[in-house]
Amino acid sequence: MRMTDQREDRGMEEILRQHAEQEFAEELQALREADDRLRPPNWQLSPWGVATYILGGKLKNKFEVSPKYFGDRRLIEIAIATLATDRALLLVGVPGTAKTWVSEHLAAAVSGDSMLLIQGTAGTPEEAIRYGWNYARLLAEGPSMDALVPSPLMVAMRAGKIARVEELTRIPSDVQDTLITILSEKVLPIPELNAETQARKGFNIIATANTRDRGVNELSSALRRRFNTVTLPLPKDIDEEVRIVQERVRHIGQALELPAELTAMEEIRRIVTVFRELRSGVTDDGQTRVKSPSGTLSTAEAISVVTNGMALAAHFGNGRVGAADVAAGMVGAIVKDPVQDRTVWLEYLETVARERDGWKDLYRACREVSG
């Protein structure tokens, strides 16, 4: 191996979070070699191959593809099928339902490139979706294709790849509507140059939207018609959610090189139980009604609590994640409103956690942090 290759390998190892196509390059390559099914134009894999990459499976040569999403297979199949048509895909759901995660992995599997990304905010300008200008060159030479700065979406159109738009409903409505011509005509006009960019086969858009943002910048009916909407739900049962948290924590722990016990199954199950009960407003056995706090208490937040607990256990404990390590993270995730949420949380601790067998340590640790 050349010295430059060794330096590149070390550099990749030191990156905190690799893009999906980098982190799972071996799996994508194995799938490309094994995938003999029909591929849509410019797709790296067939729809079957994309589904196998997202949901996991064993190839004919016994190669194991790890699951990236745990949930309803049909939803993923619908999302993949949408990308093979002329309709764009809109992934919606409450915070923490893996919309961005699924979007990234779909783009990686279809195009081999998940980096053509537009992050939606209240300040996202039209240029972020269409194109901008190199003003130094524009002033020196006048309008030209060389002075034009393409957006990620324009790059995707030219290359026949997937473009991603995060938090679509955060973008102002007039900027959102820039997408209408692109999605309907597959053309991006460049009136300054009396020119246009036509989309190559394989181009499509995956957008995400948070249902908690409903009413912020609703999509116009014209734009909504050009998307096929897939709603990603919360995990259907506690075992599925525990599995998701465990798998993501394992990956994050490896990336952060946390020398703590990676399984922490008892604490993961207890955290997930607390979050699910507070979300639903009733205990798992259906016997006790509880109040719900203002936060979402998503799976992503549970992952964050466990990861924080691993860091505490690794650097300030004995390396085994216990109740004292996760208590502060739980309280921080649950108590967003210092008055209303704190009341809800303390009531849950006294009526549910305190009385539950085997939860005395968690109850005491959370009470100590909560004050």
Short mmCIF file of C-alpha atoms in Angstrom, two decimals:
data_model
loop_
_atom_site.label_atom_id
_atom_site.label_comp_id
_atom_site.label_asym_id
_atom_site.label_seq_id
_atom_site.Cartn_x
_atom_site.Cartn_y
_atom_site.Cartn_z
CA MET A 1 0.00 0.00 0.00
CA ARG A 2 1.26 3.47 -0.86
CA MET A 3 2.01 5.97 1.92
CA THR A 4 -0.70 8.33 0.59
CA ASP A 5 -3.27 5.52 0.76
CA GLN A 6 -2.26 4.82 4.37
CA ARG A 7 -2.68 8.50 5.27
CA GLU A 8 -6.10 8.57 3.58
CA ASP A 9 -7.20 5.47 5.50
CA ARG A 10 -6.06 7.01 8.80
CA GLY A 11 -7.85 10.23 7.89
CA MET A 12 -11.12 8.37 7.28
CA GLU A 13 -10.74 6.57 10.61
CA GLU A 14 -10.46 9.93 12.39
CA ILE A 15 -13.66 11.37 10.90
CA LEU A 16 -16.34 11.60 13.57
CA ARG A 17 -19.21 10.63 11.31
CA GLN A 18 -18.71 9.32 7.79
CA HIS A 19 -21.32 9.69 5.08
CA ALA A 20 -23.44 6.59 4.54
CA GLU A 21 -21.73 5.66 1.27
CA GLN A 22 -18.36 5.85 3.04
CA GLU A 23 -19.26 4.05 6.25
CA PHE A 24 -21.06 1.23 4.45
CA ALA A 25 -18.94 1.14 1.30
CA GLU A 26 -18.20 -2.58 1.70
CA GLU A 27 -21.89 -3.45 1.91
CA LEU A 28 -22.77 -1.28 -1.08
CA GLN A 29 -19.99 -2.85 -3.13
CA ALA A 30 -21.11 -6.38 -2.18
CA LEU A 31 -24.67 -5.52 -3.15
CA ARG A 32 -23.60 -4.04 -6.51
CA GLU A 33 -21.71 -7.24 -7.30
CA ALA A 34 -24.55 -9.54 -6.23
CA ASP A 35 -27.44 -7.48 -7.59
CA ASP A 36 -28.45 -8.88 -10.98
CA ARG A 37 -31.95 -7.39 -11.04
CA LEU A 38 -33.25 -4.60 -13.26
CA ARG A 39 -31.91 -1.19 -12.28
CA PRO A 40 -33.64 2.09 -13.20
CA PRO A 41 -31.45 4.45 -15.27
CA ASN A 42 -28.42 5.77 -13.35
CA TRP A 43 -29.27 3.77 -10.21
CA GLN A 44 -26.34 2.08 -8.45
CA LEU A 45 -28.62 -0.76 -7.29
CA SER A 46 -31.95 -2.24 -8.24
CA PRO A 47 -34.96 -1.41 -6.06
CA TRP A 48 -34.49 -4.84 -4.47
CA GLY A 49 -30.85 -4.02 -3.75
CA VAL A 50 -31.79 -0.66 -2.21
CA ALA A 51 -34.37 -2.35 0.03
CA THR A 52 -31.84 -4.98 1.10
CA TYR A 53 -29.32 -2.28 1.94
CA ILE A 54 -31.85 -0.33 4.03
CA LEU A 55 -33.54 -3.28 5.76
CA GLY A 56 -30.65 -5.73 5.89
CA GLY A 57 -30.37 -9.30 4.68
CA LYS A 58 -28.06 -12.13 3.65
CA LEU A 59 -26.78 -12.32 0.07
CA LYS A 60 -26.32 -15.54 -1.90
CA ASN A 61 -22.62 -15.53 -1.07
CA LYS A 62 -23.52 -15.42 2.67
CA PHE A 63 -22.48 -11.77 2.99
CA GLU A 64 -24.47 -10.09 5.76
CA VAL A 65 -25.95 -6.65 5.06
CA SER A 66 -26.75 -4.83 8.28
CA PRO A 67 -30.19 -3.24 8.73
CA LYS A 68 -30.21 0.56 8.69
CA TYR A 69 -33.92 0.92 9.47
CA PHE A 70 -36.09 -1.16 11.76
CA GLY A 71 -39.75 -0.86 10.89
CA ASP A 72 -42.44 -1.55 8.33
CA ARG A 73 -40.85 -3.04 5.21
CA ARG A 74 -43.75 -1.89 3.04
CA LEU A 75 -43.10 1.76 3.87
CA ILE A 76 -39.52 1.46 2.64
CA GLU A 77 -40.66 -0.36 -0.50
CA ILE A 78 -43.16 2.42 -1.24
CA ALA A 79 -40.45 5.04 -0.73
CA ILE A 80 -38.06 3.23 -3.10
CA ALA A 81 -40.74 2.69 -5.73
CA THR A 82 -41.57 6.40 -5.60
CA LEU A 83 -37.97 7.31 -6.42
CA ALA A 84 -38.20 5.11 -9.53
CA THR A 85 -41.10 7.25 -10.83
CA ASP A 86 -41.36 10.92 -11.78
CA ARG A 87 -42.77 11.85 -8.37
CA ALA A 88 -40.60 13.16 -5.56
CA LEU A 89 -40.59 11.58 -2.10
CA LEU A 90 -41.63 13.40 1.08
CA LEU A 91 -40.80 11.67 4.36
CA VAL A 92 -42.84 13.01 7.25
CA GLY A 93 -43.13 12.14 10.92
CA VAL A 94 -42.60 13.39 14.44
CA PRO A 95 -39.03 14.27 15.47
CA GLY A 96 -36.76 11.28 15.92
CA THR A 97 -38.47 8.87 13.51
CA ALA A 98 -35.34 8.50 11.33
CA LYS A 99 -36.50 10.68 8.43
CA THR A 100 -33.05 12.15 7.81
CA TRP A 101 -31.40 8.78 8.42
CA VAL A 102 -33.62 7.04 5.85
CA SER A 103 -33.19 9.91 3.39
CA GLU A 104 -29.40 9.70 3.60
CA HIS A 105 -29.29 5.93 3.15
CA LEU A 106 -31.77 5.98 0.25
CA ALA A 107 -29.62 8.53 -1.56
CA ALA A 108 -26.46 6.54 -0.83
CA ALA A 109 -27.96 3.31 -2.17
CA VAL A 110 -29.63 4.82 -5.25
CA SER A 111 -26.98 7.36 -6.32
CA GLY A 112 -23.90 6.41 -4.32
CA ASP A 113 -23.93 10.01 -3.11
CA SER A 114 -25.84 11.33 -0.09
CA MET A 115 -24.11 14.72 0.01
CA LEU A 116 -26.31 16.68 -2.41
CA LEU A 117 -28.14 18.26 0.50
CA ILE A 118 -30.11 21.46 1.05
CA GLN A 119 -30.78 22.24 4.70
CA GLY A 120 -34.09 24.00 5.07
CA THR A 121 -34.38 26.91 7.51
CA ALA A 122 -36.48 30.05 7.82
CA GLY A 123 -33.62 31.88 6.09
CA THR A 124 -33.08 29.50 3.17
CA PRO A 125 -32.89 31.67 0.02
CA GLU A 126 -34.08 30.77 -3.46
CA GLU A 127 -30.44 30.56 -4.58
CA ALA A 128 -29.89 27.57 -2.30
CA ILE A 129 -32.38 25.62 -4.38
CA ARG A 130 -31.68 27.05 -7.84
CA TYR A 131 -28.18 28.51 -8.25
CA GLY A 132 -26.02 31.44 -7.18
CA TRP A 133 -23.26 33.50 -8.75
CA ASN A 134 -19.57 33.96 -8.30
CA TYR A 135 -19.85 37.74 -8.04
CA ALA A 136 -16.18 38.45 -8.63
CA ARG A 137 -16.37 36.56 -11.89
CA LEU A 138 -19.80 37.98 -12.70
CA LEU A 139 -18.49 41.56 -12.39
CA ALA A 140 -15.32 40.81 -14.33
CA GLU A 141 -16.78 38.73 -17.17
CA GLY A 142 -20.52 39.23 -17.08
CA PRO A 143 -23.17 36.48 -16.83
CA SER A 144 -21.89 33.12 -18.02
CA MET A 145 -22.11 29.46 -17.11
CA ASP A 146 -18.62 29.74 -15.63
CA ALA A 147 -19.82 32.46 -13.24
CA LEU A 148 -22.81 30.39 -12.14
CA VAL A 149 -22.56 28.49 -8.83
CA PRO A 150 -24.81 25.42 -9.04
CA SER A 151 -26.91 24.36 -6.06
CA PRO A 152 -26.82 20.75 -4.85
CA LEU A 153 -30.15 20.30 -6.61
CA MET A 154 -28.77 21.55 -9.94
CA VAL A 155 -25.77 19.21 -9.54
CA ALA A 156 -28.17 16.32 -8.96
CA MET A 157 -30.16 17.23 -12.07
CA ARG A 158 -27.04 17.31 -14.22
CA ALA A 159 -25.70 14.02 -12.83
CA GLY A 160 -28.99 12.10 -12.63
CA LYS A 161 -28.75 11.69 -8.86
CA ILE A 162 -30.89 12.13 -5.76
CA ALA A 163 -31.03 15.56 -4.12
CA ARG A 164 -32.11 15.88 -0.50
CA VAL A 165 -34.07 18.75 1.05
CA GLU A 166 -34.16 18.69 4.85
CA GLU A 167 -37.00 20.33 6.81
CA LEU A 168 -38.94 21.41 3.73
CA THR A 169 -41.69 23.09 5.75
CA ARG A 170 -39.12 25.30 7.47
CA ILE A 171 -38.36 26.96 4.12
CA PRO A 172 -40.44 30.07 3.27
CA SER A 173 -43.41 29.24 1.03
CA ASP A 174 -42.27 31.39 -1.91
CA VAL A 175 -38.90 29.61 -1.88
CA GLN A 176 -40.56 26.19 -1.59
CA ASP A 177 -42.49 26.90 -4.79
CA THR A 178 -39.20 27.15 -6.68
CA LEU A 179 -39.41 23.35 -6.72
CA ILE A 180 -42.68 23.23 -8.68
CA THR A 181 -41.20 23.73 -12.16
CA ILE A 182 -38.28 21.44 -11.35
CA LEU A 183 -40.58 18.63 -10.19
CA SER A 184 -43.18 19.00 -12.91
CA GLU A 185 -41.06 19.87 -15.96
CA LYS A 186 -37.72 18.38 -14.79
CA VAL A 187 -36.14 21.64 -15.90
CA LEU A 188 -34.38 24.44 -14.03
CA PRO A 189 -34.59 27.68 -16.07
CA ILE A 190 -31.61 30.06 -16.10
CA PRO A 191 -33.24 33.22 -17.49
CA GLU A 192 -30.10 35.36 -17.04
CA LEU A 193 -28.38 33.22 -19.68
CA ASN A 194 -31.46 32.34 -21.72
CA ALA A 195 -30.62 28.75 -20.86
CA GLU A 196 -31.84 25.85 -18.74
CA THR A 197 -30.66 22.70 -16.99
CA GLN A 198 -32.59 19.57 -17.90
CA ALA A 199 -32.63 16.69 -15.46
CA ARG A 200 -30.96 13.44 -16.47
CA LYS A 201 -32.65 10.14 -15.85
CA GLY A 202 -32.16 9.05 -12.25
CA PHE A 203 -32.74 12.53 -10.83
CA ASN A 204 -35.25 12.86 -8.03
CA ILE A 205 -35.75 14.62 -4.71
CA ILE A 206 -36.18 13.28 -1.19
CA ALA A 207 -37.58 15.89 1.19
CA THR A 208 -38.27 15.57 4.90
CA ALA A 209 -40.80 17.41 7.04
CA ASN A 210 -41.52 17.43 10.74
CA THR A 211 -45.17 17.03 11.71
CA ARG A 212 -44.46 19.20 14.77
CA ASP A 213 -43.82 22.05 12.29
CA ARG A 214 -47.31 21.85 10.85
CA GLY A 215 -48.49 25.39 10.25
CA VAL A 216 -45.00 26.90 10.01
CA ASN A 217 -44.80 26.98 6.20
CA GLU A 218 -47.38 24.59 4.81
CA LEU A 219 -46.74 23.25 1.32
CA SER A 220 -48.91 24.72 -1.40
CA SER A 221 -51.37 22.31 -2.98
CA ALA A 222 -49.44 22.56 -6.28
CA LEU A 223 -46.21 21.52 -4.60
CA ARG A 224 -47.80 18.85 -2.42
CA ARG A 225 -49.27 17.14 -5.52
CA ARG A 226 -45.77 16.60 -6.84
CA PHE A 227 -44.69 14.57 -3.82
CA ASN A 228 -45.61 11.11 -2.74
CA THR A 229 -45.80 11.29 1.05
CA VAL A 230 -44.61 8.46 3.29
CA THR A 231 -45.14 8.83 7.04
CA LEU A 232 -42.48 7.20 9.21
CA PRO A 233 -44.05 6.14 12.52
CA LEU A 234 -42.59 5.70 15.96
CA PRO A 235 -41.44 2.11 16.69
CA LYS A 236 -44.49 -0.10 17.09
CA ASP A 237 -43.39 -1.91 20.25
CA ILE A 238 -40.79 -1.69 22.98
CA ASP A 239 -38.64 -4.55 21.66
CA GLU A 240 -38.26 -2.82 18.28
CA GLU A 241 -37.37 0.51 19.90
CA VAL A 242 -34.85 -1.12 22.25
CA ARG A 243 -33.24 -2.82 19.26
CA ILE A 244 -32.98 0.49 17.38
CA VAL A 245 -31.43 2.26 20.36
CA GLN A 246 -28.97 -0.57 21.01
CA GLU A 247 -27.82 -0.70 17.39
CA ARG A 248 -27.38 3.06 17.01
CA VAL A 249 -25.62 3.37 20.38
CA ARG A 250 -23.24 0.61 19.35
CA HIS A 251 -22.28 2.50 16.17
CA ILE A 252 -21.96 5.84 17.95
CA GLY A 253 -19.94 4.31 20.79
CA GLN A 254 -17.50 2.81 18.30
CA ALA A 255 -17.15 6.10 16.43
CA LEU A 256 -16.51 8.00 19.67
CA GLU A 257 -14.25 5.22 20.97
CA LEU A 258 -16.08 5.14 24.29
CA PRO A 259 -14.54 2.38 26.47
CA ALA A 260 -17.84 1.63 28.18
CA GLU A 261 -20.06 -1.42 28.15
CA LEU A 262 -21.79 -1.17 24.78
CA THR A 263 -24.87 -3.25 25.50
CA ALA A 264 -26.24 -1.57 28.65
CA MET A 265 -29.43 -3.48 27.90
CA GLU A 266 -31.07 -2.98 31.27
CA GLU A 267 -30.70 0.79 31.14
CA ILE A 268 -31.73 0.97 27.47
CA ARG A 269 -34.94 -0.92 28.20
CA ARG A 270 -35.73 1.25 31.21
CA ILE A 271 -35.11 4.50 29.30
CA VAL A 272 -37.24 3.34 26.38
CA THR A 273 -39.98 2.24 28.78
CA VAL A 274 -40.05 5.66 30.47
CA PHE A 275 -40.11 7.50 27.15
CA ARG A 276 -42.85 5.30 25.68
CA GLU A 277 -45.05 5.60 28.77
CA LEU A 278 -44.70 9.37 28.94
CA ARG A 279 -45.34 9.66 25.19
CA SER A 280 -48.47 7.54 25.27
CA GLY A 281 -49.82 8.82 28.60
CA VAL A 282 -50.26 5.34 30.06
CA THR A 283 -48.00 2.68 31.56
CA ASP A 284 -47.15 -0.41 29.52
CA ASP A 285 -49.57 -2.58 31.49
CA GLY A 286 -52.38 -0.11 30.81
CA GLN A 287 -53.12 0.21 34.54
CA THR A 288 -51.96 3.76 35.25
CA ARG A 289 -52.61 6.98 33.39
CA VAL A 290 -49.70 9.44 33.36
CA LYS A 291 -49.35 12.99 32.08
CA SER A 292 -47.20 13.68 29.03
CA PRO A 293 -44.47 16.36 28.98
CA SER A 294 -44.08 18.96 26.25
CA GLY A 295 -41.15 17.24 24.51
CA THR A 296 -41.33 14.50 21.90
CA LEU A 297 -39.23 11.90 23.79
CA SER A 298 -38.23 10.33 20.50
CA THR A 299 -36.08 7.31 19.84
CA ALA A 300 -33.28 9.69 18.83
CA GLU A 301 -33.43 11.31 22.27
CA ALA A 302 -33.24 7.90 23.94
CA ILE A 303 -30.12 7.19 21.89
CA SER A 304 -28.63 10.48 23.06
CA VAL A 305 -29.39 9.68 26.72
CA VAL A 306 -27.69 6.28 26.50
CA THR A 307 -24.67 7.70 24.64
CA ASN A 308 -24.27 10.39 27.29
CA GLY A 309 -24.51 7.71 29.96
CA MET A 310 -21.79 5.72 28.24
CA ALA A 311 -19.51 8.76 28.27
CA LEU A 312 -20.11 9.30 31.99
CA ALA A 313 -19.54 5.62 32.77
CA ALA A 314 -16.39 5.50 30.64
CA HIS A 315 -14.70 8.62 31.94
CA PHE A 316 -16.09 9.07 35.45
CA GLY A 317 -17.36 5.62 36.43
CA ASN A 318 -16.45 1.97 36.27
CA GLY A 319 -17.22 1.50 32.58
CA ARG A 320 -20.62 -0.09 33.16
CA VAL A 321 -23.62 2.08 32.41
CA GLY A 322 -25.90 2.34 35.44
CA ALA A 323 -28.85 4.38 36.68
CA ALA A 324 -26.68 7.22 37.95
CA ASP A 325 -25.09 7.59 34.50
CA VAL A 326 -28.38 7.96 32.60
CA ALA A 327 -30.42 9.93 35.14
CA ALA A 328 -29.18 13.40 34.17
CA GLY A 329 -29.71 12.72 30.47
CA MET A 330 -33.24 11.47 31.09
CA VAL A 331 -34.17 14.52 33.13
CA GLY A 332 -32.68 16.82 30.49
CA ALA A 333 -34.68 15.10 27.73
CA ILE A 334 -37.96 15.11 29.66
CA VAL A 335 -37.94 18.44 31.51
CA LYS A 336 -37.96 21.08 28.76
CA ASP A 337 -40.37 23.37 30.58
CA PRO A 338 -38.95 23.90 34.10
CA VAL A 339 -42.41 24.25 35.63
CA GLN A 340 -44.91 22.14 33.70
CA ASP A 341 -42.58 19.32 32.66
CA ARG A 342 -40.93 19.10 36.06
CA THR A 343 -44.33 18.57 37.68
CA VAL A 344 -45.18 15.84 35.16
CA TRP A 345 -41.81 14.14 35.68
CA LEU A 346 -41.92 14.18 39.49
CA GLU A 347 -45.44 12.78 39.43
CA TYR A 348 -44.28 9.94 37.15
CA LEU A 349 -41.35 9.19 39.45
CA GLU A 350 -43.56 8.97 42.53
CA THR A 351 -46.52 7.09 41.04
CA VAL A 352 -44.74 4.77 38.59
CA ALA A 353 -40.95 4.52 38.96
CA ARG A 354 -40.95 4.38 42.75
CA GLU A 355 -43.40 1.47 42.83
CA ARG A 356 -41.87 -0.59 40.05
CA ASP A 357 -39.85 -3.67 41.00
CA GLY A 358 -36.15 -3.32 40.29
CA TRP A 359 -36.34 0.44 39.65
CA LYS A 360 -35.30 1.74 43.07
CA ASP A 361 -31.83 2.73 41.85
CA LEU A 362 -33.25 4.59 38.85
CA TYR A 363 -35.86 6.30 41.03
CA ARG A 364 -33.25 7.48 43.53
CA ALA A 365 -30.82 8.66 40.83
CA CYS A 366 -33.52 10.62 39.00
CA ARG A 367 -34.87 12.13 42.21
CA GLU A 368 -31.39 13.26 43.16
CA VAL A 369 -30.88 14.98 39.80
CA SER A 370 -34.42 16.42 39.72
CA GLY A 371 -34.09 17.99 43.19
#
